[in-house]
Coordinates of C-alpha atoms in Angstrom, one line a residue:
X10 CA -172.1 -5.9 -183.8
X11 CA -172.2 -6.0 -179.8
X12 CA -172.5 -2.9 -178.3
X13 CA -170.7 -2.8 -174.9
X14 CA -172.4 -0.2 -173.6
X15 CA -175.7 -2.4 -173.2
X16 CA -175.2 -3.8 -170.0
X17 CA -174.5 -0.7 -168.1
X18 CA -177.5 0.8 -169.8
X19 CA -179.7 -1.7 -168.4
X20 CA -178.1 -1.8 -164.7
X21 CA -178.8 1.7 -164.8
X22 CA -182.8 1.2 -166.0
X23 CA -183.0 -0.9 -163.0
X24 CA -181.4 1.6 -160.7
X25 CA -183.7 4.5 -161.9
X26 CA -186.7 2.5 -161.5
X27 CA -185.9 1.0 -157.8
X28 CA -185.5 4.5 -156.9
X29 CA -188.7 5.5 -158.0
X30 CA -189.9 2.6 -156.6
X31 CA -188.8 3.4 -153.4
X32 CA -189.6 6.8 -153.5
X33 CA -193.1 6.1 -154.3
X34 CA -193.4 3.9 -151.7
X35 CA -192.0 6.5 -148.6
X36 CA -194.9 9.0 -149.7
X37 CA -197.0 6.6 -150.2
X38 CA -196.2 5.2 -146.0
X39 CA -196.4 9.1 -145.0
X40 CA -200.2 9.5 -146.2
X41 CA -201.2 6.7 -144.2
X42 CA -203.9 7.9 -141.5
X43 CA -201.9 8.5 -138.1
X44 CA -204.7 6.4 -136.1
X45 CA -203.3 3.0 -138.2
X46 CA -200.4 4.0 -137.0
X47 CA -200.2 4.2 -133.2
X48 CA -196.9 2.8 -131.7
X49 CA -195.0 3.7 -134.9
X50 CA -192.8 6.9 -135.2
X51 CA -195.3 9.1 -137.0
X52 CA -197.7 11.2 -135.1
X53 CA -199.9 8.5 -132.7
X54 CA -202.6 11.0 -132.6
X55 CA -206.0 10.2 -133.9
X56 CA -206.6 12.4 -137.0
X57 CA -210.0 14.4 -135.5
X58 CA -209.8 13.7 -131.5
X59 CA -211.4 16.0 -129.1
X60 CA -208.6 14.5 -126.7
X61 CA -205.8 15.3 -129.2
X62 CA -206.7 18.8 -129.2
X63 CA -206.9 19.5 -126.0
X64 CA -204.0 17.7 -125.0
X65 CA -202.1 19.8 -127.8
X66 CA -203.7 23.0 -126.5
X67 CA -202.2 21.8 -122.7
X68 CA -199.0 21.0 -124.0
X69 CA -198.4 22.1 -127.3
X70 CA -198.0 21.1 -130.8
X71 CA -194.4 20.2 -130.2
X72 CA -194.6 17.8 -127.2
X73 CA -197.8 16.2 -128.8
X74 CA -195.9 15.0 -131.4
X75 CA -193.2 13.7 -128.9
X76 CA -192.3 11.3 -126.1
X77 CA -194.3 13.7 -123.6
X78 CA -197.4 13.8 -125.9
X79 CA -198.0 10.3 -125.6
X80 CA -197.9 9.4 -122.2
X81 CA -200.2 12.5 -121.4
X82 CA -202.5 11.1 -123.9
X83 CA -203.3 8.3 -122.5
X84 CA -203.8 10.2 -119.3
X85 CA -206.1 12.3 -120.2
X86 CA -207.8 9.3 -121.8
X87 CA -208.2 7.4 -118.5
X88 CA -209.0 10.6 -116.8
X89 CA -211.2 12.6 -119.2
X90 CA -212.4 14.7 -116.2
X91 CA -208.8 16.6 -116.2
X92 CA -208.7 19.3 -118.3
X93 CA -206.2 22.2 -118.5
X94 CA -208.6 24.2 -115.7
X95 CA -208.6 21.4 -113.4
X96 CA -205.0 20.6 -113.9
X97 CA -204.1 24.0 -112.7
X98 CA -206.2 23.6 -109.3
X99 CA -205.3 26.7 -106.9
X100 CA -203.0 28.1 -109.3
X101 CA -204.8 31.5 -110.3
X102 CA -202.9 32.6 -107.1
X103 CA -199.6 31.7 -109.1
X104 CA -196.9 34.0 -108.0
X105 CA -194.2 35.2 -110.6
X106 CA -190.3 33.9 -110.1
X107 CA -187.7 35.9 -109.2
X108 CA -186.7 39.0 -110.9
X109 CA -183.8 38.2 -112.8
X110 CA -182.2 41.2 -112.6
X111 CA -178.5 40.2 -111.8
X112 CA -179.7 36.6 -112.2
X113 CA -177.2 33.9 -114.0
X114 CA -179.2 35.1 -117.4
X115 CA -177.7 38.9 -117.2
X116 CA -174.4 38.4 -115.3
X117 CA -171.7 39.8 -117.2
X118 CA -169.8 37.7 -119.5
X119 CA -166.5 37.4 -117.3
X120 CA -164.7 35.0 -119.4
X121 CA -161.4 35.2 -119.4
X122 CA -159.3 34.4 -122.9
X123 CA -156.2 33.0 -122.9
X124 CA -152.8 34.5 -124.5
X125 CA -151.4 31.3 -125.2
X126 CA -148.0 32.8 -126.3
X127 CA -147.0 33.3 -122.6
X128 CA -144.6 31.1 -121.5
X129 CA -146.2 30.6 -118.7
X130 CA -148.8 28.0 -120.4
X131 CA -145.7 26.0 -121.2
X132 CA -144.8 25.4 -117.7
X133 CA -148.2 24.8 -117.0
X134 CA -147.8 21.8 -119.9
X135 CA -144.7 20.8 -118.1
X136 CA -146.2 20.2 -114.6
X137 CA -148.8 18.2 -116.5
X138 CA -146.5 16.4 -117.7
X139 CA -144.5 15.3 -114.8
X140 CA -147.9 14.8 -112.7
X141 CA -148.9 12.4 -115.5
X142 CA -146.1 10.0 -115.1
X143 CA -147.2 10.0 -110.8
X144 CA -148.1 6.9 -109.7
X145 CA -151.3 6.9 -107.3
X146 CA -148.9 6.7 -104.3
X147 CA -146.8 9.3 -105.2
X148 CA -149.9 11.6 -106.2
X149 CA -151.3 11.1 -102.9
X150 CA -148.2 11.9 -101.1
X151 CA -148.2 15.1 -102.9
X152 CA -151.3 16.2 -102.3
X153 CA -151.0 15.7 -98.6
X154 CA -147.9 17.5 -98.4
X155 CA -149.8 20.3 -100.0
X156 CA -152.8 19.8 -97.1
X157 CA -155.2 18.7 -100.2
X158 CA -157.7 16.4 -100.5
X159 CA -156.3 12.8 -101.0
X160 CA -159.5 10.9 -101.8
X161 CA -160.4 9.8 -104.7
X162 CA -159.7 7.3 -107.7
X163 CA -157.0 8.4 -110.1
X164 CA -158.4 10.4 -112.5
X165 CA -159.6 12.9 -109.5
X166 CA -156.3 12.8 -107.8
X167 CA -154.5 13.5 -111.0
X168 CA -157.1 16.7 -112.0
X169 CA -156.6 17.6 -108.1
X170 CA -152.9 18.3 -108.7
X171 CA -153.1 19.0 -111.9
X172 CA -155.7 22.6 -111.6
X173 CA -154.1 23.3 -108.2
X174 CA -150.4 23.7 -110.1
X175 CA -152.0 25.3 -112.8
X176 CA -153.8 27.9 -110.6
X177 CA -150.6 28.6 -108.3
X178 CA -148.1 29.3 -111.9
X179 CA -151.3 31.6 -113.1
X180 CA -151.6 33.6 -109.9
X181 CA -147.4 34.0 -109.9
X182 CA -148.0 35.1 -113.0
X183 CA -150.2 37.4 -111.8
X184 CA -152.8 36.2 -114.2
X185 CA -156.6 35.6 -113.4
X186 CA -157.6 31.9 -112.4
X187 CA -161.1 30.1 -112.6
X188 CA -163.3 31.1 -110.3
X189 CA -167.2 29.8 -109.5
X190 CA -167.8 32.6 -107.4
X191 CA -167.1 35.5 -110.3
X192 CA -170.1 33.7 -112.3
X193 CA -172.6 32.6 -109.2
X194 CA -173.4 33.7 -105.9
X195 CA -175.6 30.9 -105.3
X196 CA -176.2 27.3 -106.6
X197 CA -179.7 25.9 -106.1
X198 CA -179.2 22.3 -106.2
X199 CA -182.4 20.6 -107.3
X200 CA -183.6 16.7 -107.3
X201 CA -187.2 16.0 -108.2
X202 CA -188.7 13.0 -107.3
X203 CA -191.9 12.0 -109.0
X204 CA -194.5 9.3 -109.4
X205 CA -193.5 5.9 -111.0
X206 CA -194.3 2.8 -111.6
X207 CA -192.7 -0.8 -111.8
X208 CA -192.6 -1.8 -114.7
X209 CA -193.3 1.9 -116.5
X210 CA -196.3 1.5 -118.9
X211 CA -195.7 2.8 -122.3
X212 CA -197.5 6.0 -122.0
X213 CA -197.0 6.8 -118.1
X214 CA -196.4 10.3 -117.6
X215 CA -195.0 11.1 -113.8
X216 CA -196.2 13.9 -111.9
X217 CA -193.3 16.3 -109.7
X218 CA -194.0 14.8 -106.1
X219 CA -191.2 16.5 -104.2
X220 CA -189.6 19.4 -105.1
X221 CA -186.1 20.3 -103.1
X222 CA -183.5 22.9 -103.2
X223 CA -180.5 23.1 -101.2
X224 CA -178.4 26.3 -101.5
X225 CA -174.8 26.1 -101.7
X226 CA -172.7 29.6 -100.8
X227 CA -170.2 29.9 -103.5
X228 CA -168.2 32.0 -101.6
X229 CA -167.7 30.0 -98.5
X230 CA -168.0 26.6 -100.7
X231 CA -171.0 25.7 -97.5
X232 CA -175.0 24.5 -97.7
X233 CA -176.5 27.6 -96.6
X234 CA -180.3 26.7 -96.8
X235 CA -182.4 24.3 -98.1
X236 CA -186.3 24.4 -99.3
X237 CA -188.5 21.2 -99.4
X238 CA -192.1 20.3 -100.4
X239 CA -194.1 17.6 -101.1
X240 CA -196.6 18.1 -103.8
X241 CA -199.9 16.1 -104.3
X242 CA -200.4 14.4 -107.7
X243 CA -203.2 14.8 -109.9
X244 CA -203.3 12.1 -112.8
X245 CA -202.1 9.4 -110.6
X246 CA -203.1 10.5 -106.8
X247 CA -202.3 6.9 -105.5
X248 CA -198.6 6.4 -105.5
X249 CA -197.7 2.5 -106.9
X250 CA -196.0 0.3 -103.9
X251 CA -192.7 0.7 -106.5
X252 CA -192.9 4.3 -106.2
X253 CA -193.4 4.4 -101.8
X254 CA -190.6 1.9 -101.5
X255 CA -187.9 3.7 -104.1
X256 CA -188.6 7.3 -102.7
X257 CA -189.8 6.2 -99.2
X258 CA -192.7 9.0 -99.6
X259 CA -195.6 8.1 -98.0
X260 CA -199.5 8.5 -99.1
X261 CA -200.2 10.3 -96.8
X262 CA -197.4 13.0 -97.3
X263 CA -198.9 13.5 -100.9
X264 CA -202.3 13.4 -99.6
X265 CA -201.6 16.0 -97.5
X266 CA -199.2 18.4 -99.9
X267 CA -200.8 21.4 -102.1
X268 CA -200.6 20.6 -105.6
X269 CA -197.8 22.1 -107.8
X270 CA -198.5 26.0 -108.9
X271 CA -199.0 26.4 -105.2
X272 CA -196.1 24.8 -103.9
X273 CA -193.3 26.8 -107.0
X274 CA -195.5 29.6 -105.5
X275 CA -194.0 28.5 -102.4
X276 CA -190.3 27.8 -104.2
X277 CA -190.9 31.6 -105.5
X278 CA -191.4 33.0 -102.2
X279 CA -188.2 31.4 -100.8
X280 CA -185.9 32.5 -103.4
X281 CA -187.2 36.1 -103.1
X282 CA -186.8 35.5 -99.5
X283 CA -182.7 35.1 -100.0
X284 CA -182.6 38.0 -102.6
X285 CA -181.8 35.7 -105.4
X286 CA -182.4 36.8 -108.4
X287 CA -181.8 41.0 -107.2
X288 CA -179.1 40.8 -104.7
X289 CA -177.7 37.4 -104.9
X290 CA -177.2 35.8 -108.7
X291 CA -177.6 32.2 -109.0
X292 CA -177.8 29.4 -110.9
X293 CA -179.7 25.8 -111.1
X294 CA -177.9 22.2 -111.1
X295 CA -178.7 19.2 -111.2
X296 CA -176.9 15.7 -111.8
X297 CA -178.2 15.5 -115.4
X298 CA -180.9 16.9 -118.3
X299 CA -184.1 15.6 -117.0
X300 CA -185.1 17.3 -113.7
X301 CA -185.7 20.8 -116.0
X302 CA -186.1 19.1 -119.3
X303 CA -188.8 16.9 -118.8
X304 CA -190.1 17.1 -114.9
X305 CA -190.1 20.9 -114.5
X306 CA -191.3 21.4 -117.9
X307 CA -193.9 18.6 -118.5
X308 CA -194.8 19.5 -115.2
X309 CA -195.8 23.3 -115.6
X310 CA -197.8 22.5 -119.1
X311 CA -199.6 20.2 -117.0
X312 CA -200.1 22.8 -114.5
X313 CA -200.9 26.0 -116.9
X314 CA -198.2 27.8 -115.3
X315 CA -195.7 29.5 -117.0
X316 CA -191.8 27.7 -117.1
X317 CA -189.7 30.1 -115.1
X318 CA -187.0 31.8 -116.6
X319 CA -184.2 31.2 -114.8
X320 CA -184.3 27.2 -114.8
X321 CA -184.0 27.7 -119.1
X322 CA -180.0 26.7 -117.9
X323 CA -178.4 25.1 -115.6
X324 CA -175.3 23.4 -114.9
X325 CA -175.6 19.8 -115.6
X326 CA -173.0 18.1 -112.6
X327 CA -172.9 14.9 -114.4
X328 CA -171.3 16.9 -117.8
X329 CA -169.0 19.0 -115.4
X330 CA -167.7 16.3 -113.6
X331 CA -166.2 14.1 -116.5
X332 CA -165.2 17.4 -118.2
X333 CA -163.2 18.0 -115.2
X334 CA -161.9 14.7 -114.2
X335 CA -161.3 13.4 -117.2
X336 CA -163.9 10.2 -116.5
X337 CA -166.6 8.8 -118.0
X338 CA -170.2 10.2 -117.5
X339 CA -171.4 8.7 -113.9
X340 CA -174.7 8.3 -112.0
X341 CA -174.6 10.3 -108.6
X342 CA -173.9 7.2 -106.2
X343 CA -170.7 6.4 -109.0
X344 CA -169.6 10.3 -108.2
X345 CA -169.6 9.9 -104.9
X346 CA -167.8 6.7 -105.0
X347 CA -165.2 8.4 -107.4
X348 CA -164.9 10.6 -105.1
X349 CA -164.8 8.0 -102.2
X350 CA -167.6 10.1 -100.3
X351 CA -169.9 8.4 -98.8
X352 CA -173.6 8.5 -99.7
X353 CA -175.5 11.2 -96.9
X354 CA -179.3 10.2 -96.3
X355 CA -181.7 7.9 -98.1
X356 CA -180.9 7.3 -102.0
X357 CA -184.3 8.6 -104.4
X358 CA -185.4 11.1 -101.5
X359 CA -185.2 14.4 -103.5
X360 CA -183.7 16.4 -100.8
X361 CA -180.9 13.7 -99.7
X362 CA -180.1 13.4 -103.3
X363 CA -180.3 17.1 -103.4
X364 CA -177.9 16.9 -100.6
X365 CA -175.5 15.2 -102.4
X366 CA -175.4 16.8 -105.7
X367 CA -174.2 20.1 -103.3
X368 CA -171.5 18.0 -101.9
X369 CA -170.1 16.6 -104.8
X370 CA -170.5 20.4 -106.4
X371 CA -168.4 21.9 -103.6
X372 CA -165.9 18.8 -104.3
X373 CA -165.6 20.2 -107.5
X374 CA -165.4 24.1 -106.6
X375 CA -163.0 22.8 -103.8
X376 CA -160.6 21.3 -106.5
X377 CA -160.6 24.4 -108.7
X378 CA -163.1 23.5 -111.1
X379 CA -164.8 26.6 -112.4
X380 CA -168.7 25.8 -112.7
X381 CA -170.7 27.1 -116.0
X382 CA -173.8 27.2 -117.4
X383 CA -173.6 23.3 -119.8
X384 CA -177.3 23.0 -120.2
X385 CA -180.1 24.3 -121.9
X386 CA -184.2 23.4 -122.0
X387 CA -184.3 21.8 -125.4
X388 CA -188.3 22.6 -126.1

């Protein structure tokens, strides 16, 4: 007699054994020396390299293992004379950041909550709702009866009106609107620029070669200040041709600059020199993730200086701005041209870009955007 249960038994055999197969197989890929490896997603790291552990000992076991591991590897291959002692050139005389007493890491969590069961968040809904059937024309017309700003592509007009009804109701209302100024004293508006290369090589690391910081007053919504240095590069002391033409930093400006625990020595000494950090809070931002993730911090391992505290979190612009305007994420030429602001200075100078990432941030303080800490170092 036929037993119908046969053929299921058999597809399920074959199942068990495939996944054995294929488990087998996985542990069998993960045993495989690292060194036979290199260029795969395991660990590129030769097994017993002097290299790898002094590298690891420079930068940890963490970033070894990661994108920043590798490009420092090679490096430190081409350059076996630069060890962590030499990396750190004058930097013994390394001068401590700011205090952080009433810094943007201990300010007071203002936040307000909302009590959504006051009516007045229901006219609030209304105005958006008549402000969302505007036409451009019509939004424009309304913001300069109101003396606003009337630049801008739709999106920005439209969270223009939008914050500045919402603000007026609240305030009638006697309620407590969004305010920069109640979180910050003072932005510091940073913009590395660093050493490069056309086309990047796989394992390239770039070195901090300027290091800029304007400072925007959040009270009067003006640049106050600004700080700039040029640094001199150690792995790669001869910027590429690709790398003089983007930034339009010379040789000889490099050449010429102290090398990078000397000049955030110099960065420390200015900020204490505004009272930021004790008098004055404050906060870092820049137009994405990478000028604190992976310049400032590749660049102080490199250095054997320790990452200052208050540049753990910052206030990525790029995030704020399509939070606030409803738009996709943009580069910083596509927010200015949102905007319809014209470009000030020389594009991949770190202080004109600097510049600029102020400009559009007092924009967004200017339209009633409330600016908060939206990034953290990740490792």
């Amino acid at each position: 007699m036929y037993d119908s249960s046969l053929p299921a038994i058999v597809v399920g055999l074959l199942v068990g054994f495939a996944v054995i197969y294929f488990v087998f197989w996985r542990c069998m890929r993960k045993t495989e020396s690292p060194s036979s490896k290199r260029g795969s997603r395991l660990s590129p790291w030769p097994a017993n390299s002097t290299l790898s552990f002094r590298l690891k000992k420079l930068l940890g076991e963490s970033a070894v293992n990661g994108t920043f591991g590798s490009m420092a590897m090679a490096d430190l291959q081409r350059k076996p004379e630069l060890s962590a002692d030499s990396l750190d050139g004058k930097g013994r005389e390394y001068v401590s950041a700011p205090n952080m007493k009433n810094s943007c890491l201990t300010y007071p969590d203002t936040k307000y909550v909302k009590d959504l069961s006051n009516p007045i968040y229901r006219a609030i809904s209304r105005k958006n709702g008549e402000i969302n059937r505007m036409s451009k024309e019509e939004m424009i017309d309304t913001l300069a009866k109101l003396n606003l700003n009337t630049r801008g592509i739709g999106e920005i007009l439209r969270a223009r009106l939008k914050t500045y009804y919402k603000n007026l109701l609240m305030s009638e209302a006697g309620l407590e609107t969004p305010s920069t100024q109640r979180n910050f004293d003072y932005l510091c508006v940073i913009d590395f620029e660093a050493t490069c290369e056309e086309p990047t090589p796989i394992d390239y690391i770039q070195e901090i070669i300027e290091y800029p910081i304007v400072l925007v007053n959040t009270k009067t919504m003006k640049i106050e200040d600004s700080f700039n240095s040029f640094i001199k590069p150690l792995l790669h002391p001869t910027l590429s041709k690709f790398c003089k033409e983007l930034t339009s930093i010379t040789q000889v400006e490099v050449d010429q600059a102290d090398t990078f625990p000397l000049v955030l020595n110099g960065v420390h000494r200015w900020m204490k020199s505004k009272a930021l950090g004790t008098e004055h809070s404050f906060i870092i931002v820049t137009d994405g993730p990478w000028d604190m993730n992976m310049y400032l911090n590749v660049q102080c391992k490199l250095s054997q200086v320790p990452y200052p505290a208050y540049a753990r979190q910052w206030i990525n612009l790029c995030k704020t701005f399509s939070n606030f305007y409803k738009t996709k994420r943009m580069c910083l030429r596509n927010m200015l041209g949102a905007l319809e602001m014209g470009f000030d200075g020389r594009p991949h100078r770190g202080i004109d870009d600097a510049i600029n990432i102020a400009n559009i941030a007092i924009q967004l303080m200017q339209d009633g955007c409330e600016l908060e800490v939206n990034d953290r170092l990740t490792q």
